[in-house]
mmCIF file of N, CA and C in Angstrom:
data_model
loop_
_atom_site.group_PDB
_atom_site.id
_atom_site.type_symbol
_atom_site.label_atom_id
_atom_site.label_comp_id
_atom_site.label_asym_id
_atom_site.label_seq_id
_atom_site.Cartn_x
_atom_site.Cartn_y
_atom_site.Cartn_z
ATOM 1 N N GLN A 1 -11.664 -6.077 -14.511
ATOM 2 C CA GLN A 1 -11.781 -4.399 -13.089
ATOM 3 C C GLN A 1 -11.659 -4.693 -11.523
ATOM 4 N N VAL A 2 -11.199 -4.467 -10.762
ATOM 5 C CA VAL A 2 -10.328 -4.262 -9.643
ATOM 6 C C VAL A 2 -10.616 -3.270 -8.842
ATOM 7 N N GLN A 3 -11.575 -3.135 -7.580
ATOM 8 C CA GLN A 3 -12.283 -2.174 -6.889
ATOM 9 C C GLN A 3 -11.594 -2.187 -5.972
ATOM 10 N N LEU A 4 -11.062 -1.489 -4.767
ATOM 11 C CA LEU A 4 -10.168 -1.566 -3.769
ATOM 12 C C LEU A 4 -10.351 -0.237 -2.874
ATOM 13 N N VAL A 5 -10.851 -1.066 -1.389
ATOM 14 C CA VAL A 5 -11.158 0.255 -0.588
ATOM 15 C C VAL A 5 -10.179 -0.059 0.607
ATOM 16 N N GLU A 6 -9.462 1.168 0.947
ATOM 17 C CA GLU A 6 -9.060 1.034 1.823
ATOM 18 C C GLU A 6 -9.451 1.622 3.239
ATOM 19 N N SER A 7 -8.744 0.700 4.950
ATOM 20 C CA SER A 7 -8.809 1.117 6.240
ATOM 21 C C SER A 7 -7.800 1.113 6.671
ATOM 22 N N GLY A 8 -7.671 1.550 8.354
ATOM 23 C CA GLY A 8 -7.446 1.865 9.136
ATOM 24 C C GLY A 8 -6.091 2.497 9.696
ATOM 25 N N GLY A 9 -6.349 3.883 8.967
ATOM 26 C CA GLY A 9 -6.159 5.296 8.441
ATOM 27 C C GLY A 9 -5.978 5.646 10.145
ATOM 28 N N GLY A 10 -5.690 6.575 10.773
ATOM 29 C CA GLY A 10 -5.483 7.213 11.992
ATOM 30 C C GLY A 10 -4.916 8.168 12.737
ATOM 31 N N LEU A 11 -5.055 8.725 13.540
ATOM 32 C CA LEU A 11 -3.763 9.498 14.256
ATOM 33 C C LEU A 11 -2.635 8.271 15.405
ATOM 34 N N VAL A 12 -1.436 8.174 15.247
ATOM 35 C CA VAL A 12 -0.930 7.785 15.676
ATOM 36 C C VAL A 12 0.265 8.662 16.259
ATOM 37 N N GLN A 13 0.584 8.663 17.545
ATOM 38 C CA GLN A 13 2.069 9.319 18.154
ATOM 39 C C GLN A 13 3.369 8.492 17.348
ATOM 40 N N ALA A 14 4.058 9.216 17.481
ATOM 41 C CA ALA A 14 5.586 8.946 16.795
ATOM 42 C C ALA A 14 6.143 7.544 17.505
ATOM 43 N N GLY A 15 6.298 6.355 16.934
ATOM 44 C CA GLY A 15 7.288 5.740 17.665
ATOM 45 C C GLY A 15 5.874 4.410 17.463
ATOM 46 N N GLY A 16 5.089 4.892 17.225
ATOM 47 C CA GLY A 16 3.985 4.295 17.330
ATOM 48 C C GLY A 16 3.311 3.184 16.171
ATOM 49 N N SER A 17 2.348 2.266 16.054
ATOM 50 C CA SER A 17 2.349 1.309 14.703
ATOM 51 C C SER A 17 0.464 1.398 14.681
ATOM 52 N N LEU A 18 0.283 1.296 13.051
ATOM 53 C CA LEU A 18 -0.945 0.946 12.601
ATOM 54 C C LEU A 18 -0.929 -0.278 11.917
ATOM 55 N N ARG A 19 -1.744 -0.953 11.349
ATOM 56 C CA ARG A 19 -1.924 -1.184 10.104
ATOM 57 C C ARG A 19 -3.222 -1.150 8.859
ATOM 58 N N LEU A 20 -2.364 -0.960 7.555
ATOM 59 C CA LEU A 20 -3.921 -0.979 6.734
ATOM 60 C C LEU A 20 -4.085 -1.375 5.995
ATOM 61 N N SER A 21 -5.172 -1.811 5.573
ATOM 62 C CA SER A 21 -6.177 -2.802 5.103
ATOM 63 C C SER A 21 -6.535 -2.293 3.787
ATOM 64 N N CYS A 22 -6.437 -3.058 2.490
ATOM 65 C CA CYS A 22 -7.098 -2.811 1.294
ATOM 66 C C CYS A 22 -8.318 -4.430 0.837
ATOM 67 N N ALA A 23 -9.259 -3.915 0.850
ATOM 68 C CA ALA A 23 -10.291 -4.744 0.507
ATOM 69 C C ALA A 23 -10.450 -4.892 -1.569
ATOM 70 N N ALA A 24 -10.167 -5.830 -1.644
ATOM 71 C CA ALA A 24 -10.166 -6.276 -3.453
ATOM 72 C C ALA A 24 -11.767 -6.713 -4.098
ATOM 73 N N SER A 25 -12.067 -6.339 -4.225
ATOM 74 C CA SER A 25 -13.259 -6.760 -5.211
ATOM 75 C C SER A 25 -12.753 -7.577 -6.897
ATOM 76 N N GLY A 26 -12.901 -8.293 -7.105
ATOM 77 C CA GLY A 26 -12.630 -8.698 -8.366
ATOM 78 C C GLY A 26 -12.180 -10.534 -8.187
ATOM 79 N N ARG A 27 -12.251 -11.459 -9.065
ATOM 80 C CA ARG A 27 -12.285 -12.272 -9.176
ATOM 81 C C ARG A 27 -10.946 -12.516 -9.328
ATOM 82 N N THR A 28 -10.531 -11.984 -9.908
ATOM 83 C CA THR A 28 -8.190 -11.883 -10.626
ATOM 84 C C THR A 28 -7.477 -11.318 -9.623
ATOM 85 N N PHE A 29 -8.074 -10.996 -8.427
ATOM 86 C CA PHE A 29 -6.761 -10.833 -7.859
ATOM 87 C C PHE A 29 -5.970 -10.983 -7.612
ATOM 88 N N ARG A 30 -6.083 -12.062 -7.005
ATOM 89 C CA ARG A 30 -4.822 -13.374 -6.863
ATOM 90 C C ARG A 30 -3.933 -12.835 -8.088
ATOM 91 N N SER A 31 -4.051 -12.334 -9.280
ATOM 92 C CA SER A 31 -3.511 -12.116 -10.375
ATOM 93 C C SER A 31 -2.687 -11.091 -10.555
ATOM 94 N N TYR A 32 -2.776 -9.950 -9.701
ATOM 95 C CA TYR A 32 -2.709 -8.576 -9.919
ATOM 96 C C TYR A 32 -1.310 -7.978 -8.652
ATOM 97 N N ILE A 33 -0.470 -7.399 -9.339
ATOM 98 C CA ILE A 33 0.607 -6.677 -8.172
ATOM 99 C C ILE A 33 -0.096 -5.739 -7.495
ATOM 100 N N MET A 34 0.473 -5.942 -6.306
ATOM 101 C CA MET A 34 -0.860 -5.075 -4.816
ATOM 102 C C MET A 34 0.335 -4.287 -4.681
ATOM 103 N N GLY A 35 0.463 -3.112 -4.078
ATOM 104 C CA GLY A 35 1.011 -1.889 -4.002
ATOM 105 C C GLY A 35 0.516 -0.597 -2.606
ATOM 106 N N TRP A 36 0.509 -0.408 -2.201
ATOM 107 C CA TRP A 36 0.629 0.632 -1.389
ATOM 108 C C TRP A 36 2.077 1.867 -2.364
ATOM 109 N N PHE A 37 1.276 3.475 -1.980
ATOM 110 C CA PHE A 37 1.498 4.447 -2.236
ATOM 111 C C PHE A 37 0.993 5.499 -1.326
ATOM 112 N N ARG A 38 2.079 6.580 -1.048
ATOM 113 C CA ARG A 38 1.979 7.909 -0.076
ATOM 114 C C ARG A 38 1.677 9.033 -0.854
ATOM 115 N N GLN A 39 0.921 9.776 -0.759
ATOM 116 C CA GLN A 39 0.849 11.378 -0.602
ATOM 117 C C GLN A 39 0.927 12.475 0.429
ATOM 118 N N ALA A 40 1.694 13.381 1.109
ATOM 119 C CA ALA A 40 1.807 14.202 1.957
ATOM 120 C C ALA A 40 1.173 15.326 0.790
ATOM 121 N N PRO A 41 0.773 16.318 1.553
ATOM 122 C CA PRO A 41 0.399 18.004 1.053
ATOM 123 C C PRO A 41 1.522 18.640 0.386
ATOM 124 N N GLY A 42 1.047 18.328 -0.632
ATOM 125 C CA GLY A 42 2.773 19.481 -1.775
ATOM 126 C C GLY A 42 3.761 18.372 -2.175
ATOM 127 N N LYS A 43 3.143 17.123 -2.140
ATOM 128 C CA LYS A 43 4.188 16.204 -2.789
ATOM 129 C C LYS A 43 3.296 15.450 -3.430
ATOM 130 N N GLU A 44 4.533 14.951 -4.337
ATOM 131 C CA GLU A 44 3.707 13.976 -5.150
ATOM 132 C C GLU A 44 3.572 12.798 -4.994
ATOM 133 N N ARG A 45 2.815 11.549 -5.370
ATOM 134 C CA ARG A 45 2.709 10.396 -5.015
ATOM 135 C C ARG A 45 4.335 9.684 -5.121
ATOM 136 N N GLU A 46 4.483 8.997 -4.251
ATOM 137 C CA GLU A 46 5.959 8.047 -3.883
ATOM 138 C C GLU A 46 5.340 6.631 -3.228
ATOM 139 N N PHE A 47 6.150 6.109 -3.873
ATOM 140 C CA PHE A 47 5.973 4.113 -3.606
ATOM 141 C C PHE A 47 6.246 3.962 -2.491
ATOM 142 N N VAL A 48 5.271 3.323 -1.910
ATOM 143 C CA VAL A 48 6.182 2.788 -0.657
ATOM 144 C C VAL A 48 6.467 1.642 -0.491
ATOM 145 N N ALA A 49 5.538 0.123 -1.005
ATOM 146 C CA ALA A 49 5.631 -1.217 -1.196
ATOM 147 C C ALA A 49 4.923 -1.420 -1.865
ATOM 148 N N ALA A 50 5.144 -3.027 -2.678
ATOM 149 C CA ALA A 50 4.446 -4.116 -3.324
ATOM 150 C C ALA A 50 4.527 -5.140 -3.215
ATOM 151 N N VAL A 51 3.945 -5.812 -3.573
ATOM 152 C CA VAL A 51 3.968 -7.238 -3.419
ATOM 153 C C VAL A 51 3.412 -8.457 -4.192
ATOM 154 N N ARG A 52 4.045 -9.401 -4.647
ATOM 155 C CA ARG A 52 3.166 -9.995 -6.106
ATOM 156 C C ARG A 52 2.155 -11.124 -5.464
ATOM 157 N N TRP A 53 1.829 -11.625 -6.015
ATOM 158 C CA TRP A 53 0.751 -12.573 -6.111
ATOM 159 C C TRP A 53 0.658 -13.381 -4.995
ATOM 160 N N SER A 54 2.164 -14.297 -4.978
ATOM 161 C CA SER A 54 2.192 -14.869 -4.634
ATOM 162 C C SER A 54 2.241 -14.903 -3.185
ATOM 163 N N GLY A 55 2.583 -13.453 -2.821
ATOM 164 C CA GLY A 55 3.289 -12.987 -1.515
ATOM 165 C C GLY A 55 4.473 -13.225 -1.217
ATOM 166 N N SER A 56 5.434 -13.832 -2.230
ATOM 167 C CA SER A 56 6.803 -14.257 -1.421
ATOM 168 C C SER A 56 7.753 -13.460 -1.428
ATOM 169 N N SER A 57 7.319 -12.356 -3.045
ATOM 170 C CA SER A 57 8.275 -11.366 -3.508
ATOM 171 C C SER A 57 7.891 -10.164 -3.168
ATOM 172 N N THR A 58 8.094 -8.999 -2.398
ATOM 173 C CA THR A 58 8.265 -7.933 -1.972
ATOM 174 C C THR A 58 9.263 -7.009 -2.293
ATOM 175 N N SER A 59 8.183 -5.768 -2.352
ATOM 176 C CA SER A 59 9.593 -4.715 -2.683
ATOM 177 C C SER A 59 9.154 -2.818 -1.814
ATOM 178 N N TYR A 60 10.253 -2.708 -1.014
ATOM 179 C CA TYR A 60 9.822 -1.638 -0.147
ATOM 180 C C TYR A 60 10.633 -0.533 -0.875
ATOM 181 N N ALA A 61 10.473 1.179 -0.071
ATOM 182 C CA ALA A 61 11.002 2.333 -0.356
ATOM 183 C C ALA A 61 12.182 2.182 0.230
ATOM 184 N N ASP A 62 13.629 2.473 0.119
ATOM 185 C CA ASP A 62 13.898 2.918 1.401
ATOM 186 C C ASP A 62 14.056 3.410 3.000
ATOM 187 N N SER A 63 12.579 3.780 2.544
ATOM 188 C CA SER A 63 12.348 5.193 3.765
ATOM 189 C C SER A 63 11.492 4.082 4.606
ATOM 190 N N VAL A 64 11.262 3.469 4.096
ATOM 191 C CA VAL A 64 10.456 2.266 5.053
ATOM 192 C C VAL A 64 10.520 1.179 5.432
ATOM 193 N N LYS A 65 11.912 0.660 5.017
ATOM 194 C CA LYS A 65 12.704 -0.869 4.985
ATOM 195 C C LYS A 65 13.110 -1.165 6.091
ATOM 196 N N GLY A 66 12.689 -1.517 7.011
ATOM 197 C CA GLY A 66 12.712 -2.913 8.149
ATOM 198 C C GLY A 66 11.804 -2.103 9.327
ATOM 199 N N ARG A 67 10.727 -0.764 9.092
ATOM 200 C CA ARG A 67 9.434 -0.267 9.257
ATOM 201 C C ARG A 67 8.200 -0.924 9.052
ATOM 202 N N PHE A 68 7.934 -1.071 7.800
ATOM 203 C CA PHE A 68 7.011 -1.411 7.084
ATOM 204 C C PHE A 68 6.994 -2.677 7.020
ATOM 205 N N THR A 69 5.682 -3.699 6.324
ATOM 206 C CA THR A 69 5.997 -5.082 6.487
ATOM 207 C C THR A 69 4.645 -4.943 5.135
ATOM 208 N N ILE A 70 4.522 -5.439 3.766
ATOM 209 C CA ILE A 70 3.576 -5.882 3.133
ATOM 210 C C ILE A 70 3.066 -6.862 3.359
ATOM 211 N N SER A 71 1.890 -7.378 2.847
ATOM 212 C CA SER A 71 1.407 -8.801 2.664
ATOM 213 C C SER A 71 -0.231 -8.769 2.056
ATOM 214 N N ARG A 72 -0.306 -9.942 1.804
ATOM 215 C CA ARG A 72 -1.450 -10.222 1.219
ATOM 216 C C ARG A 72 -2.305 -11.472 1.767
ATOM 217 N N ASP A 73 -3.573 -11.986 1.912
ATOM 218 C CA ASP A 73 -4.240 -12.627 1.802
ATOM 219 C C ASP A 73 -5.121 -13.085 0.755
ATOM 220 N N ASN A 74 -5.008 -13.516 -0.530
ATOM 221 C CA ASN A 74 -5.940 -13.957 -1.825
ATOM 222 C C ASN A 74 -7.331 -14.232 -0.807
ATOM 223 N N ALA A 75 -6.432 -15.325 -0.324
ATOM 224 C CA ALA A 75 -8.288 -15.891 0.313
ATOM 225 C C ALA A 75 -9.466 -14.753 1.125
ATOM 226 N N LYS A 76 -9.084 -13.971 1.469
ATOM 227 C CA LYS A 76 -9.883 -12.696 1.541
ATOM 228 C C LYS A 76 -9.367 -11.394 0.751
ATOM 229 N N ASN A 77 -9.093 -11.888 -0.299
ATOM 230 C CA ASN A 77 -8.756 -9.958 -1.086
ATOM 231 C C ASN A 77 -8.291 -9.260 -0.619
ATOM 232 N N THR A 78 -7.212 -9.560 0.041
ATOM 233 C CA THR A 78 -7.141 -8.123 1.277
ATOM 234 C C THR A 78 -5.234 -8.352 0.898
ATOM 235 N N VAL A 79 -5.199 -6.700 1.102
ATOM 236 C CA VAL A 79 -3.719 -6.705 1.001
ATOM 237 C C VAL A 79 -3.177 -5.777 2.473
ATOM 238 N N TYR A 80 -2.223 -5.343 3.027
ATOM 239 C CA TYR A 80 -1.789 -5.091 4.449
ATOM 240 C C TYR A 80 -0.706 -4.272 4.260
ATOM 241 N N LEU A 81 -0.265 -3.545 5.265
ATOM 242 C CA LEU A 81 0.461 -2.182 5.302
ATOM 243 C C LEU A 81 0.823 -2.853 6.334
ATOM 244 N N GLN A 82 1.050 -3.118 7.504
ATOM 245 C CA GLN A 82 1.998 -3.162 9.241
ATOM 246 C C GLN A 82 2.988 -1.805 8.797
ATOM 247 N N MET A 83 2.637 -1.013 9.927
ATOM 248 C CA MET A 83 3.565 0.617 9.583
ATOM 249 C C MET A 83 3.956 0.203 11.533
ATOM 250 N N SER A 84 5.468 -0.016 11.363
ATOM 251 C CA SER A 84 5.641 0.418 12.698
ATOM 252 C C SER A 84 6.720 1.232 13.042
ATOM 253 N N SER A 85 7.703 1.499 14.205
ATOM 254 C CA SER A 85 8.400 2.888 14.867
ATOM 255 C C SER A 85 7.625 4.154 13.329
ATOM 256 N N LEU A 86 6.288 4.465 13.661
ATOM 257 C CA LEU A 86 6.150 5.796 13.040
ATOM 258 C C LEU A 86 6.839 6.974 12.986
ATOM 259 N N LYS A 87 6.892 7.812 12.170
ATOM 260 C CA LYS A 87 7.335 8.892 12.300
ATOM 261 C C LYS A 87 6.723 10.112 11.591
ATOM 262 N N PRO A 88 7.157 11.099 11.868
ATOM 263 C CA PRO A 88 5.793 12.320 11.104
ATOM 264 C C PRO A 88 5.606 12.713 9.888
ATOM 265 N N GLU A 89 7.378 12.551 9.469
ATOM 266 C CA GLU A 89 7.333 12.254 7.639
ATOM 267 C C GLU A 89 6.287 10.969 7.075
ATOM 268 N N ASP A 90 5.877 10.565 7.945
ATOM 269 C CA ASP A 90 5.129 9.158 7.570
ATOM 270 C C ASP A 90 3.196 9.665 7.168
ATOM 271 N N SER A 91 3.359 10.578 7.649
ATOM 272 C CA SER A 91 2.242 11.311 7.861
ATOM 273 C C SER A 91 1.614 11.514 6.580
ATOM 274 N N ALA A 92 0.679 10.867 5.956
ATOM 275 C CA ALA A 92 0.044 11.644 4.375
ATOM 276 C C ALA A 92 -0.941 10.599 4.092
ATOM 277 N N VAL A 93 -1.212 10.750 3.363
ATOM 278 C CA VAL A 93 -2.698 9.925 2.150
ATOM 279 C C VAL A 93 -1.763 8.746 1.938
ATOM 280 N N TYR A 94 -2.411 7.349 2.040
ATOM 281 C CA TYR A 94 -1.952 6.268 1.803
ATOM 282 C C TYR A 94 -3.083 5.862 1.165
ATOM 283 N N TYR A 95 -2.552 5.238 -0.366
ATOM 284 C CA TYR A 95 -3.213 4.705 -1.424
ATOM 285 C C TYR A 95 -2.877 3.172 -1.798
ATOM 286 N N CYS A 96 -3.494 2.466 -2.586
ATOM 287 C CA CYS A 96 -3.425 0.869 -2.138
ATOM 288 C C CYS A 96 -3.848 0.635 -3.904
ATOM 289 N N ALA A 97 -3.445 0.020 -4.835
ATOM 290 C CA ALA A 97 -3.383 -0.109 -5.845
ATOM 291 C C ALA A 97 -3.109 -1.583 -6.788
ATOM 292 N N ALA A 98 -3.242 -1.650 -7.322
ATOM 293 C CA ALA A 98 -3.702 -3.239 -8.281
ATOM 294 C C ALA A 98 -3.014 -2.852 -10.175
ATOM 295 N N ASN A 99 -2.087 -4.090 -9.922
ATOM 296 C CA ASN A 99 -1.834 -3.738 -11.962
ATOM 297 C C ASN A 99 -1.322 -4.916 -12.109
ATOM 298 N N SER A 100 -1.801 -4.931 -13.536
ATOM 299 C CA SER A 100 -1.790 -6.384 -14.067
ATOM 300 C C SER A 100 -0.511 -6.840 -14.738
ATOM 301 N N GLY A 101 0.550 -6.074 -14.821
ATOM 302 C CA GLY A 101 2.358 -6.108 -15.418
ATOM 303 C C GLY A 101 3.019 -6.493 -14.022
ATOM 304 N N LEU A 102 4.410 -5.658 -13.797
ATOM 305 C CA LEU A 102 5.107 -6.115 -13.663
ATOM 306 C C LEU A 102 4.650 -5.474 -12.099
ATOM 307 N N LEU A 103 5.828 -5.516 -11.380
ATOM 308 C CA LEU A 103 5.873 -4.810 -9.555
ATOM 309 C C LEU A 103 6.713 -3.749 -10.421
ATOM 310 N N VAL A 104 6.308 -3.032 -10.439
ATOM 311 C CA VAL A 104 7.301 -1.287 -10.311
ATOM 312 C C VAL A 104 7.123 -0.227 -9.600
ATOM 313 N N THR A 105 7.809 0.140 -9.259
ATOM 314 C CA THR A 105 7.548 1.527 -8.313
ATOM 315 C C THR A 105 6.783 2.864 -8.446
ATOM 316 N N ASN A 106 6.757 2.777 -9.522
ATOM 317 C CA ASN A 106 6.538 4.067 -11.355
ATOM 318 C C ASN A 106 4.336 3.899 -10.604
ATOM 319 N N PRO A 107 4.003 5.050 -9.992
ATOM 320 C CA PRO A 107 2.267 4.621 -10.063
ATOM 321 C C PRO A 107 1.726 4.896 -11.248
ATOM 322 N N ARG A 108 2.233 5.218 -12.263
ATOM 323 C CA ARG A 108 2.184 5.394 -13.797
ATOM 324 C C ARG A 108 1.671 3.545 -14.133
ATOM 325 N N GLY A 109 2.472 2.907 -13.256
ATOM 326 C CA GLY A 109 2.122 1.401 -13.624
ATOM 327 C C GLY A 109 1.495 0.834 -12.521
ATOM 328 N N TYR A 110 0.063 1.232 -12.398
ATOM 329 C CA TYR A 110 -0.587 1.015 -11.504
ATOM 330 C C TYR A 110 -2.040 1.330 -12.269
ATOM 331 N N ASP A 111 -3.133 0.443 -12.880
ATOM 332 C CA ASP A 111 -4.129 0.449 -13.352
ATOM 333 C C ASP A 111 -5.452 0.981 -12.289
ATOM 334 N N TYR A 112 -5.368 0.331 -10.959
ATOM 335 C CA TYR A 112 -6.630 1.093 -10.358
ATOM 336 C C TYR A 112 -5.912 1.615 -8.878
ATOM 337 N N TRP A 113 -6.776 1.958 -8.758
ATOM 338 C CA TRP A 113 -6.936 3.030 -7.473
ATOM 339 C C TRP A 113 -7.670 3.134 -6.520
ATOM 340 N N GLY A 114 -7.585 2.767 -5.226
ATOM 341 C CA GLY A 114 -8.233 3.254 -3.874
ATOM 342 C C GLY A 114 -8.375 5.054 -3.418
ATOM 343 N N GLN A 115 -9.268 4.703 -2.841
ATOM 344 C CA GLN A 115 -9.757 6.051 -2.804
ATOM 345 C C GLN A 115 -8.524 6.893 -1.325
ATOM 346 N N GLY A 116 -8.091 5.919 -0.931
ATOM 347 C CA GLY A 116 -6.914 6.684 -0.227
ATOM 348 C C GLY A 116 -7.692 6.574 1.541
ATOM 349 N N THR A 117 -6.512 6.542 2.406
ATOM 350 C CA THR A 117 -6.858 6.445 3.970
ATOM 351 C C THR A 117 -5.716 7.682 4.444
ATOM 352 N N GLN A 118 -5.944 8.446 4.995
ATOM 353 C CA GLN A 118 -5.023 9.273 5.927
ATOM 354 C C GLN A 118 -4.306 8.898 7.308
ATOM 355 N N VAL A 119 -3.393 8.983 7.169
ATOM 356 C CA VAL A 119 -2.734 8.527 8.396
ATOM 357 C C VAL A 119 -1.433 9.850 9.306
ATOM 358 N N THR A 120 -1.381 9.989 9.975
ATOM 359 C CA THR A 120 -0.916 11.375 10.800
ATOM 360 C C THR A 120 -0.531 10.981 12.031
ATOM 361 N N VAL A 121 0.895 11.017 11.753
ATOM 362 C CA VAL A 121 2.047 11.038 13.008
ATOM 363 C C VAL A 121 2.368 11.953 14.037
ATOM 364 N N SER A 122 1.935 12.584 15.313
ATOM 365 C CA SER A 122 2.170 13.484 15.799
ATOM 366 C C SER A 122 3.810 13.092 16.539
ATOM 367 N N SER A 123 3.806 14.450 16.569
ATOM 368 C CA SER A 123 5.448 13.861 17.296
ATOM 369 C C SER A 123 5.400 14.517 18.875
#
């Protein structure tokens, strides 16, 4: 069982930066694939980024490549999403998720979810 709690969301101007954190409980955190997803009003939840347990392998949505960086600290049971050059279209509720299988981009492939944190980018 893994419990996830996101933090770090807020209001930022276009071009600014934010760092999201996701604190996980559970002794097996290091064995899970960790992902970030986002959902804007009226839209489906979409993949943003994911990282393998070692942190050496990552995957990003094309829309955030070069602007967002996912990382994890297994000693702290925490995964991060550093977001830079933010755009108004990045505004959404951002969710942290975990799965014990493959690194996938489909949200159905993730077993555990946080409650989400709101990110709003003003133009």
